[in-house]
PDB file of C-alpha atoms in Angstrom:
ATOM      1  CA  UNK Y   1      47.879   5.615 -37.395  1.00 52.00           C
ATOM      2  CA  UNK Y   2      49.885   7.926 -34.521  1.00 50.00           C
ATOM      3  CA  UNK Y   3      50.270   6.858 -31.230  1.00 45.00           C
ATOM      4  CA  UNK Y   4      48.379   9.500 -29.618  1.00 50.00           C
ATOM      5  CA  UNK Y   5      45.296   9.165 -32.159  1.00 51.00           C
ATOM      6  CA  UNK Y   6      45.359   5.529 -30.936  1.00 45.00           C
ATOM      7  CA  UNK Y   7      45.679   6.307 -27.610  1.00 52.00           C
ATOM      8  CA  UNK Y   8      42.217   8.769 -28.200  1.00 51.00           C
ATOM      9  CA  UNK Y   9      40.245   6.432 -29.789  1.00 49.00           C
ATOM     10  CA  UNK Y  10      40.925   4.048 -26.331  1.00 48.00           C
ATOM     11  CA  UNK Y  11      39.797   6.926 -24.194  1.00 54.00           C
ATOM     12  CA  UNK Y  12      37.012   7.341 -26.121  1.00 48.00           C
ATOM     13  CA  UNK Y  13      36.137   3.278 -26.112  1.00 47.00           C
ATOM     14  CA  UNK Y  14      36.439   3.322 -22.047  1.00 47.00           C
ATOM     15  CA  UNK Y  15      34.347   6.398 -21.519  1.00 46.00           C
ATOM     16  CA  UNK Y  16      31.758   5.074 -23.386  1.00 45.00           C
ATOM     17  CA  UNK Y  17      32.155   1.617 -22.253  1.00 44.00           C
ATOM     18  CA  UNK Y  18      32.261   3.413 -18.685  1.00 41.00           C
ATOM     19  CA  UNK Y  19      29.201   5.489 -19.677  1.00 41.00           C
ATOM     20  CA  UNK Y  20      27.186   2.277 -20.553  1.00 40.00           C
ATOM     21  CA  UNK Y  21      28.028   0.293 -17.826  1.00 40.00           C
ATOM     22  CA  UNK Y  22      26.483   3.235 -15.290  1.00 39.00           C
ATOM     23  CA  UNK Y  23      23.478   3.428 -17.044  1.00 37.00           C
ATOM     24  CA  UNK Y  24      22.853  -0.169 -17.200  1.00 37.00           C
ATOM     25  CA  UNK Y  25      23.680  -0.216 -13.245  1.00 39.00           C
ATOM     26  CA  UNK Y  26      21.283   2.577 -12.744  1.00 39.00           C
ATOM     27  CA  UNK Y  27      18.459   1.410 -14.012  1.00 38.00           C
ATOM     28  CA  UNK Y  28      18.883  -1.784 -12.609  1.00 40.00           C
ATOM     29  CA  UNK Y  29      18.528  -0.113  -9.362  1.00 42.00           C
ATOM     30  CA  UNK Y  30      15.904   2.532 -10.458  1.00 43.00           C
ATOM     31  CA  UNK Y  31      13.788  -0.882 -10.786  1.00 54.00           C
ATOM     32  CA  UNK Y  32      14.769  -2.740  -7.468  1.00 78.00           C
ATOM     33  CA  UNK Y  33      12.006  -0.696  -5.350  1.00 92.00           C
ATOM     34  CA  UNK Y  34       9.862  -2.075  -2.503  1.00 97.00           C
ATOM     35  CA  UNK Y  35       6.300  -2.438  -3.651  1.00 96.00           C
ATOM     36  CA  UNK Y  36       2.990  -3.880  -3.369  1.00 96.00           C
ATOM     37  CA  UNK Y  37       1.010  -6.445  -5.365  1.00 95.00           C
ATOM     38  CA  UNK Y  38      -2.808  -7.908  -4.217  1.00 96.00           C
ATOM     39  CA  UNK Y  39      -2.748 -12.062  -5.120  1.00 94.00           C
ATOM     40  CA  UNK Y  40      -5.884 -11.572  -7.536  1.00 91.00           C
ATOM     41  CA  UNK Y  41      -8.020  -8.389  -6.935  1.00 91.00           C
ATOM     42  CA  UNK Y  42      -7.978  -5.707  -4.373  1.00 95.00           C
ATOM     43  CA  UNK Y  43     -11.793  -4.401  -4.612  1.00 95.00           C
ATOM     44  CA  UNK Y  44     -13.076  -1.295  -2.792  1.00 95.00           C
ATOM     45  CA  UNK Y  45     -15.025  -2.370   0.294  1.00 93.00           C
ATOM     46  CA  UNK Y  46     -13.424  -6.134  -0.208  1.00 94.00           C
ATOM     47  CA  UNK Y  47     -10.564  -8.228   1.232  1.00 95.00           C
ATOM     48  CA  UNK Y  48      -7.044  -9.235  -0.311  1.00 96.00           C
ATOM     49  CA  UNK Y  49      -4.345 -10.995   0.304  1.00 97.00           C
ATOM     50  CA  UNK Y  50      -1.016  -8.634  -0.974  1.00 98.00           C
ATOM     51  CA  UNK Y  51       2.112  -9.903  -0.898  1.00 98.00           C
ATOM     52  CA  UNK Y  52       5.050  -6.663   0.216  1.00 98.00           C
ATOM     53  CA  UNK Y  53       8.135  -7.404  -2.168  1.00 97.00           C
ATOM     54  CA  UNK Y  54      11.562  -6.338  -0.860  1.00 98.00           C
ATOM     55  CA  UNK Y  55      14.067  -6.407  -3.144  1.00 97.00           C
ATOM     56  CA  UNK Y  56      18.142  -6.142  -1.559  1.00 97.00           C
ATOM     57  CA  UNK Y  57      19.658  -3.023  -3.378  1.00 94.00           C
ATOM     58  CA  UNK Y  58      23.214  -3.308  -1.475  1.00 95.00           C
ATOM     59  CA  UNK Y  59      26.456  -5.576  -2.677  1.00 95.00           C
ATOM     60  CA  UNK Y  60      27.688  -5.424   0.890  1.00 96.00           C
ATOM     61  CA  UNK Y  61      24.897  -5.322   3.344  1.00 98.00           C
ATOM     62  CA  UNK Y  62      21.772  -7.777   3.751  1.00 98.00           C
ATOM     63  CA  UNK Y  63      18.362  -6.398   5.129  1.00 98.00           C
ATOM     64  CA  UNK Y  64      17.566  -7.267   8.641  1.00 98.00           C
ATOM     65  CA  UNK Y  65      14.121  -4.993   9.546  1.00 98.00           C
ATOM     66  CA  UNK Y  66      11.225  -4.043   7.291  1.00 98.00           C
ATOM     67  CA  UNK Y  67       8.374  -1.939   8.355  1.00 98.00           C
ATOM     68  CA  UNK Y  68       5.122  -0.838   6.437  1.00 98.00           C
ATOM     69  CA  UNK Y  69       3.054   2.057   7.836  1.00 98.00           C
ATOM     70  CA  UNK Y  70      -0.709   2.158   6.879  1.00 97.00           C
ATOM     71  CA  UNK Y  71      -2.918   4.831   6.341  1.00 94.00           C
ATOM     72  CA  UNK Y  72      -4.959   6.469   9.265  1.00 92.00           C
ATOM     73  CA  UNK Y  73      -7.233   8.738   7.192  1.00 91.00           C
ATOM     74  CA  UNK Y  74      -8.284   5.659   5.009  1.00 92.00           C
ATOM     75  CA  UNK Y  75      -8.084   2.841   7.975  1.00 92.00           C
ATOM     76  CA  UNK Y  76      -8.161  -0.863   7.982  1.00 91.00           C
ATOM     77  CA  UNK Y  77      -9.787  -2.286  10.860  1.00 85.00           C
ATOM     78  CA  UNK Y  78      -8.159  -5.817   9.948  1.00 90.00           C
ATOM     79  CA  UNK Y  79      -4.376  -6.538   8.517  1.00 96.00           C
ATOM     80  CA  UNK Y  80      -2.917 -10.111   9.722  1.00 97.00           C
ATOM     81  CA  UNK Y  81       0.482 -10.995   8.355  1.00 98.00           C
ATOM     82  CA  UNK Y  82       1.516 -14.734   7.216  1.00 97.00           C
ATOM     83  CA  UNK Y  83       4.142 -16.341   9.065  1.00 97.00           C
ATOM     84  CA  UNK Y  84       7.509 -16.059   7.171  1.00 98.00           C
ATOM     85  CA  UNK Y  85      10.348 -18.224   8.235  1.00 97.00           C
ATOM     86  CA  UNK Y  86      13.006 -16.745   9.555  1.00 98.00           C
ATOM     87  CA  UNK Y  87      11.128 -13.479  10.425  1.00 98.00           C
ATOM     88  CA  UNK Y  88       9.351 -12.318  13.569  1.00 98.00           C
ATOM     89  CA  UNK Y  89       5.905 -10.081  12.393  1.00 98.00           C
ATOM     90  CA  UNK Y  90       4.830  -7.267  15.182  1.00 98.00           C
ATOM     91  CA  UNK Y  91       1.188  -5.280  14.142  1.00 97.00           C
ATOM     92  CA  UNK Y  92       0.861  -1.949  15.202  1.00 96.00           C
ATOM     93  CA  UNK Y  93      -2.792  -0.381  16.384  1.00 94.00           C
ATOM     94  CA  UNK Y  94      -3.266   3.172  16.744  1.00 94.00           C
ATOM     95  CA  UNK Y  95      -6.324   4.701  18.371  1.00 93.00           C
ATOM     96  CA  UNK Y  96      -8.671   6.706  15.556  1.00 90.00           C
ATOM     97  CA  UNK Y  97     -10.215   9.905  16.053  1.00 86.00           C
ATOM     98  CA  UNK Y  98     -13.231   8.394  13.895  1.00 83.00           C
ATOM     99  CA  UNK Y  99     -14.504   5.201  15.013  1.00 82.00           C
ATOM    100  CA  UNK Y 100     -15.012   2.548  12.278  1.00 77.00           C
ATOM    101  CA  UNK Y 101     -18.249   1.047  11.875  1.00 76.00           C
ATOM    102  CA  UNK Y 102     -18.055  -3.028  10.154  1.00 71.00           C
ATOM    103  CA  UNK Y 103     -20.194  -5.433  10.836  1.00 68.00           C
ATOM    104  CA  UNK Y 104     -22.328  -3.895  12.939  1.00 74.00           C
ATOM    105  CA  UNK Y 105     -19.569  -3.019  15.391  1.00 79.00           C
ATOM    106  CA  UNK Y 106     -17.573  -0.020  15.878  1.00 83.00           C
ATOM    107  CA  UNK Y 107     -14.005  -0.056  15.787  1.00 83.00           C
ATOM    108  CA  UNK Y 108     -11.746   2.870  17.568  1.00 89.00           C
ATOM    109  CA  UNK Y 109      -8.522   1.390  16.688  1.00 91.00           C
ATOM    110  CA  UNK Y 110      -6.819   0.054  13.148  1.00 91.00           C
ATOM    111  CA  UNK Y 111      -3.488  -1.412  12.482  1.00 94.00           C
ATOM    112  CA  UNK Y 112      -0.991   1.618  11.841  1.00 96.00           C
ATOM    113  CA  UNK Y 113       1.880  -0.157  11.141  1.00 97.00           C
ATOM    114  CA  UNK Y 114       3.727  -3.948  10.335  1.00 98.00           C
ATOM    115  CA  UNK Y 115       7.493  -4.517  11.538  1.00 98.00           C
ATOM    116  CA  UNK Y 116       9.240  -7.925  10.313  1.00 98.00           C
ATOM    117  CA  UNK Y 117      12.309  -8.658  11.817  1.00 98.00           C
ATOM    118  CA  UNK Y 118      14.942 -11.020  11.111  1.00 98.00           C
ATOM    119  CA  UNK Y 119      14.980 -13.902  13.143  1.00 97.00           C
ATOM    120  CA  UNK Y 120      17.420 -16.641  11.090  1.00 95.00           C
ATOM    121  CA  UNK Y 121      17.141 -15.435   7.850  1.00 96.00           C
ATOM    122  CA  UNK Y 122      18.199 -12.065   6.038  1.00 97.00           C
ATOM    123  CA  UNK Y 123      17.668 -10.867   2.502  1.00 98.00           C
ATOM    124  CA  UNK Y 124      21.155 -11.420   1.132  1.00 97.00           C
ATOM    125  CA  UNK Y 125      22.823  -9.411  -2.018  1.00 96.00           C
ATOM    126  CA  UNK Y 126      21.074 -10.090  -5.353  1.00 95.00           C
ATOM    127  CA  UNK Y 127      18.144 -11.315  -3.075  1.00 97.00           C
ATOM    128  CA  UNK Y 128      14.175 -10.210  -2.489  1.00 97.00           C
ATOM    129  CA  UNK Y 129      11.633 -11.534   0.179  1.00 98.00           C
ATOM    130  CA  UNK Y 130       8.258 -11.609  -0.291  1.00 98.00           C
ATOM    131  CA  UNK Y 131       5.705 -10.666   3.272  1.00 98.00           C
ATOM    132  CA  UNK Y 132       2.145 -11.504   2.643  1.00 98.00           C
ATOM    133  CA  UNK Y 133      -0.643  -9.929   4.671  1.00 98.00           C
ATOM    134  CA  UNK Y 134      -4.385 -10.186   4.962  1.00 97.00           C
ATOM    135  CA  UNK Y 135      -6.196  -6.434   4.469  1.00 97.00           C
ATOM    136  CA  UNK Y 136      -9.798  -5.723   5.069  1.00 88.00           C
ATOM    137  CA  UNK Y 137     -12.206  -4.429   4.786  1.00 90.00           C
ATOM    138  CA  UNK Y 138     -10.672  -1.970   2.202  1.00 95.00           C
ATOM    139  CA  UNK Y 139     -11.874   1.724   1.719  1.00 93.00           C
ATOM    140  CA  UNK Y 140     -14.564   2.795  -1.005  1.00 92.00           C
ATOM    141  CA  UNK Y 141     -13.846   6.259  -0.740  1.00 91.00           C
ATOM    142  CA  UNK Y 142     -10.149   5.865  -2.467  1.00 94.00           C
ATOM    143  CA  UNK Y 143      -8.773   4.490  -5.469  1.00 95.00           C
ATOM    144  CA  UNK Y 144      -5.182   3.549  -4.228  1.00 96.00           C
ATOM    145  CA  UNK Y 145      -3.533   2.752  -0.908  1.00 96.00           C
ATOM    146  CA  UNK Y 146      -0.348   4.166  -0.238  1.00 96.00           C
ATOM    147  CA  UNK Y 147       1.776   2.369   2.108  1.00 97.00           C
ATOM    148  CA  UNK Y 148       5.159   4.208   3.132  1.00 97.00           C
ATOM    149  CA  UNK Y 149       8.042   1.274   3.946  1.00 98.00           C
ATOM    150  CA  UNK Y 150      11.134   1.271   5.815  1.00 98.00           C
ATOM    151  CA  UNK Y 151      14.073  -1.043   5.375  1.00 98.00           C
ATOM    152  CA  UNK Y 152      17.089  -1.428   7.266  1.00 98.00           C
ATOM    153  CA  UNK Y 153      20.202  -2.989   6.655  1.00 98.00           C
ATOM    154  CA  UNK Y 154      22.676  -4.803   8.596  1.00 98.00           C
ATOM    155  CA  UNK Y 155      25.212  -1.942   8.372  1.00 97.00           C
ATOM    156  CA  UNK Y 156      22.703   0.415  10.231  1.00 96.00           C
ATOM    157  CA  UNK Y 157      21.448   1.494   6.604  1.00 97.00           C
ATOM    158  CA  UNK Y 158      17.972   2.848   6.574  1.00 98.00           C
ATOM    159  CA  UNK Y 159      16.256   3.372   3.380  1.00 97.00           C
ATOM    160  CA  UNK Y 160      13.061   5.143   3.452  1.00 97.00           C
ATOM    161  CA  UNK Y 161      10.225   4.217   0.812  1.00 98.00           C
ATOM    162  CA  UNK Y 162       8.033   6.774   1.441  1.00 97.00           C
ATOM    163  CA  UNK Y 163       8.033   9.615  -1.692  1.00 96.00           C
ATOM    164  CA  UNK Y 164       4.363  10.020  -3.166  1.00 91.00           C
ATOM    165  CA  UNK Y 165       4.272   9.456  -6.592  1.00 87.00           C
ATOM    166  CA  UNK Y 166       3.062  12.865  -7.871  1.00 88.00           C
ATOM    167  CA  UNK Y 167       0.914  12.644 -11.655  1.00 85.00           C
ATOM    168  CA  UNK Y 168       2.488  13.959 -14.737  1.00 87.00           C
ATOM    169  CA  UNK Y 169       6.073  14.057 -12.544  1.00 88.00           C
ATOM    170  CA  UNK Y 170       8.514  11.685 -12.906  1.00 92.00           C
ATOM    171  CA  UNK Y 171       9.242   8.621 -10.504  1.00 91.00           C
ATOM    172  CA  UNK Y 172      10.718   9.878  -7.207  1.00 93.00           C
ATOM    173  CA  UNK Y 173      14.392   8.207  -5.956  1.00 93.00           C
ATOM    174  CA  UNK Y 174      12.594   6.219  -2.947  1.00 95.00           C
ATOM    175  CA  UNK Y 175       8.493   6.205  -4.165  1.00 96.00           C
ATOM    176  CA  UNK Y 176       6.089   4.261  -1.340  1.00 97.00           C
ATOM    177  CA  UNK Y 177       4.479   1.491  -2.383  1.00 97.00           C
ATOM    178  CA  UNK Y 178       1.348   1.276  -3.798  1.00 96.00           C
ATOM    179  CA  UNK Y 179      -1.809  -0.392  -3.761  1.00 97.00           C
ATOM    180  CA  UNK Y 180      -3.899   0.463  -6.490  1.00 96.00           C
ATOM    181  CA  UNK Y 181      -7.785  -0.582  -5.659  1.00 96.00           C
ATOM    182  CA  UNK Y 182     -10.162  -1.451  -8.217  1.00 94.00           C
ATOM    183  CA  UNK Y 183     -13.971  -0.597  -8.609  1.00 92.00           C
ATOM    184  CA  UNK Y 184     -16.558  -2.951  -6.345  1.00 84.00           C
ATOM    185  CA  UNK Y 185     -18.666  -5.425  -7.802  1.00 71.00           C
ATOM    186  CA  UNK Y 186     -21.457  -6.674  -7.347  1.00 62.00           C
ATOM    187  CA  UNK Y 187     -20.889 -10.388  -8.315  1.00 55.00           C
ATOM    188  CA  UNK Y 188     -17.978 -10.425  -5.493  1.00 51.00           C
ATOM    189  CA  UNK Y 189     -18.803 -11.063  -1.802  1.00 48.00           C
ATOM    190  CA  UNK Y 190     -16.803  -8.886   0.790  1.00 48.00           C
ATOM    191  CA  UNK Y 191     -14.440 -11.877   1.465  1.00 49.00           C
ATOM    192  CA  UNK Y 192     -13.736 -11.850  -1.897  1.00 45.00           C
ATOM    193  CA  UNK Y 193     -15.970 -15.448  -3.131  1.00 40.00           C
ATOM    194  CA  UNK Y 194     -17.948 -14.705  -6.203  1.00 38.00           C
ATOM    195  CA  UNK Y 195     -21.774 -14.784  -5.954  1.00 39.00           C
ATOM    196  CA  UNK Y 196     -23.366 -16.321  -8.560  1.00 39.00           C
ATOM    197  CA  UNK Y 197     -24.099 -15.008 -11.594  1.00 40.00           C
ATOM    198  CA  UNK Y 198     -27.338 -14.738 -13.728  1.00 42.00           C
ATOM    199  CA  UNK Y 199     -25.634 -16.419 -16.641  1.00 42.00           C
ATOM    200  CA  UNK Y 200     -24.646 -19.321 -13.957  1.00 42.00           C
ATOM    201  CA  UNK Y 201     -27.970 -19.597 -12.988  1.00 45.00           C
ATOM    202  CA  UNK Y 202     -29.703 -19.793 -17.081  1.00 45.00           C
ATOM    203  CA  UNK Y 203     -26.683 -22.307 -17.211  1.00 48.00           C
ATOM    204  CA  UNK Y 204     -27.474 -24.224 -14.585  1.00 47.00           C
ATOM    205  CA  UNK Y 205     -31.525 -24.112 -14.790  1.00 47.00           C
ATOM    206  CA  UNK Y 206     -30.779 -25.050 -18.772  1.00 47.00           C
ATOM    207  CA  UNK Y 207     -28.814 -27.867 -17.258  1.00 50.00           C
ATOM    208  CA  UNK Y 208     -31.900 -29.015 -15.041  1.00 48.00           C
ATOM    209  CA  UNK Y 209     -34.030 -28.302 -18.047  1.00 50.00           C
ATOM    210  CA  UNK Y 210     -32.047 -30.523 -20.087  1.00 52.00           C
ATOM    211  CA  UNK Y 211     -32.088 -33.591 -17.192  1.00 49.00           C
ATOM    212  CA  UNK Y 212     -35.739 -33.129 -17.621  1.00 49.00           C
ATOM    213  CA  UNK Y 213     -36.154 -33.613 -20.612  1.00 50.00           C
ATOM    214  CA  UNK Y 214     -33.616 -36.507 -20.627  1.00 53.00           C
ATOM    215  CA  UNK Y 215     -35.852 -38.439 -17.708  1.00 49.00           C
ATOM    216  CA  UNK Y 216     -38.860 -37.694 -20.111  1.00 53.00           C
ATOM    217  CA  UNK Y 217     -37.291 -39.310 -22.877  1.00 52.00           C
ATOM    218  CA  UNK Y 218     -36.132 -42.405 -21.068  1.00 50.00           C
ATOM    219  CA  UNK Y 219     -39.319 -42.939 -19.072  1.00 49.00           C
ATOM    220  CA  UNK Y 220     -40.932 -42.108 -22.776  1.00 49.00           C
ATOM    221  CA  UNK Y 221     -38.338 -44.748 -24.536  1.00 49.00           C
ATOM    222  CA  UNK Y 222     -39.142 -47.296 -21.241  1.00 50.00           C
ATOM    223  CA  UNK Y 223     -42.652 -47.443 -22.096  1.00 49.00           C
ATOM    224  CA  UNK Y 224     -42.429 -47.724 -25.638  1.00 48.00           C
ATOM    225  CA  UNK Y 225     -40.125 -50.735 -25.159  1.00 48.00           C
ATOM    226  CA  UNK Y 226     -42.217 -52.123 -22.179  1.00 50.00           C
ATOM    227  CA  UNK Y 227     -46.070 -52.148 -24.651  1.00 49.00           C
ATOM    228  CA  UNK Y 228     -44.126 -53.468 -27.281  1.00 49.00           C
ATOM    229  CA  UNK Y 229     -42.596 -56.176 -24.741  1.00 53.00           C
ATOM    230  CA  UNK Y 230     -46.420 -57.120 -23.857  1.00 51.00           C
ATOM    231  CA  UNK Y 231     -47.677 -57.184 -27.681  1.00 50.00           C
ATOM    232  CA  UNK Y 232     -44.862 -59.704 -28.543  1.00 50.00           C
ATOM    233  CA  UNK Y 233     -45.992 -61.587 -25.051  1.00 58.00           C
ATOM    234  CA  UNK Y 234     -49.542 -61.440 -26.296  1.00 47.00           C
ATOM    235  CA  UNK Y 235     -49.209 -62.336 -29.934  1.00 51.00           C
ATOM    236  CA  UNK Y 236     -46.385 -65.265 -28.665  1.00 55.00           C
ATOM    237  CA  UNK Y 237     -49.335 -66.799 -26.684  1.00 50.00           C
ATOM    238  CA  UNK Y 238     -51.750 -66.488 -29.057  1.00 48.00           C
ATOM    239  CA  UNK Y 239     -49.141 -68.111 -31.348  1.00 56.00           C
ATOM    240  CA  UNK Y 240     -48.975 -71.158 -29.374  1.00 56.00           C
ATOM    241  CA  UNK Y 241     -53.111 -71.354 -28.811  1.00 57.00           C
ATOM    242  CA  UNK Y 242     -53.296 -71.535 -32.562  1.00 49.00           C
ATOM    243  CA  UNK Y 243     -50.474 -73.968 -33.002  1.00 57.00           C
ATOM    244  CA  UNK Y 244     -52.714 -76.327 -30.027  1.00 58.00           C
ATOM    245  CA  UNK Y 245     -56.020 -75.634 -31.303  1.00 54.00           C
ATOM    246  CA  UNK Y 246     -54.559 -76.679 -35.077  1.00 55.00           C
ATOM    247  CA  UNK Y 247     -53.045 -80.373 -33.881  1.00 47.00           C
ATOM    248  CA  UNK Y 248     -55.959 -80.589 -32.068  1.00 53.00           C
ATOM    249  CA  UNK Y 249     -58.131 -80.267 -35.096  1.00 51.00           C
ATOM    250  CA  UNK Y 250     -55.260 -82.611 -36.684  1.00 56.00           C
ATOM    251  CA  UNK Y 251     -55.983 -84.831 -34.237  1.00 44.00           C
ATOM    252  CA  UNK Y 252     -59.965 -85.246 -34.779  1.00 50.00           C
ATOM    253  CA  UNK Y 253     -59.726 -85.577 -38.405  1.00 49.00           C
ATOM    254  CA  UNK Y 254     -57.366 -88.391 -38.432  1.00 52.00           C
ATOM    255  CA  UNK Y 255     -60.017 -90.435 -36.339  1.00 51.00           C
ATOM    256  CA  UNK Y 256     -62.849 -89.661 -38.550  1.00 50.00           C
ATOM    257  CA  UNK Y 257     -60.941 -91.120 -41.219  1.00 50.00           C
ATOM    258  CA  UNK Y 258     -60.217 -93.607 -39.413  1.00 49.00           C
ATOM    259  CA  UNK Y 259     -64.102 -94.521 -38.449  1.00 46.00           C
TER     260      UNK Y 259
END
């Protein structure tokens, strides 16, 4: 084999091995986006608990400030973030230009926005930090939440998560996260407790049904055992008034023998 056909074939090893390598970097990165996940369900009209994710997409910078911006045209009149360590959580109200109306009050201001900022702690390289938060009462009129995020890095890098994800269209660079709500039911409380069901109750009025008939039985069993306690009572005494009245009839014979 030539030296230059040699020398191709290398070329053609790096670029490829070049090629690979990107693509394998890329999509690791395509997948490192801030999002949204509720801790159990998110139902319309109910409360969750979410946790925000954030991910560190840098080698050389850690992130320092995240902010998530709520929707005003689909409000939430409560959002209360857990304490993180090594993070400082600010909420955000914003007056609306329709009051809210929950629990027989009405509300003309909602939480617009959530800033955590570092305060001891950073998310390092090859890092992600999870922010929970508290959201009720969620919308019925809407099938997803979209909440736009911001993240800074300690280089002054701002990274903007805030691209709608449009349907049939393929996943935007920097797409907002999401919170996808599912349908009410009517089993689940607006604190998100389960009421009890009908097949809870059949179980649990079978369950009383069964005691019942349990008690019956033993009181049933009891009194069986306690009539045939007082026959063998009565037949033992008769027993022994026999057994007398016989050695006393003993007892009179052998003297008229004897006379």
């Amino acid at each position: 084999m030539s030296v230059s056909r040699v020398s191709a074939t290398t070329r053609a090893a790096l670029a490829g091995g070049i090629a690979l390598s990107s693509v394998v970097l890329l999509s690791g990165t395509a997948f490192a986006h801030v999002s949204v996940q509720p801790q159990g369900e998110a139902a319309k009209g109910g409360y969750a608990t979410v946790n925000l994710k954030v991910p560190n997409e840098r080698d050389n910078a850690s992130t320092v400030k995240v902010e998530v911006n709520f929707p005003l045209d689909h409000p939430l009149a409560s959002v209360m973030p857990q304490p993180v360590p090594g993070w400082k959580a600010e909420v955000t109200k914003s007056k609306l230009d329709k009051p809210l109306e929950m629990h027989g009050k009405k509300i003309n201001e909602a939480v617009s926005k959530v800033t955590w900022t570092a305060d001891g702690s950073k998310i390092g390289p090859g890092q992600f930090q999870q922010f929970p938060l508290s959201l009720g009462q969620l919308p019925e009129d809407t099938d997803e939440l979209v909440l736009k995020a911001i993240q800074t890095y300690d280089n002054k890098e701002v990274v903007r998560w805030i691209e709608p994800q449009k349907e049939g269209a393929e996943e935007p660079e920097n797409p907002a996260p999401v919170l996808k709500l599912s349908a009410a039911s009517a089993d689940e409380d607006h604190h998100g407790g389960a009421a009890p069901s009908a097949s809870a109750g059949s179980d649990e009025k079978a369950g009383h049904d069964d005691k019942t008939a349990d008690h019956e039985e033993t009181a049933a069993a009891s009194s069986a055992s306690s009539a045939t306690d007082t026959t063998a009572r009565v037949l033992g005494v008769v027993g022994i008034l026999v057994g007398i009245a016989g050695v006393a009839f003993g007892v009179l014979a052998g003297r008229r023998r004897s006379a």
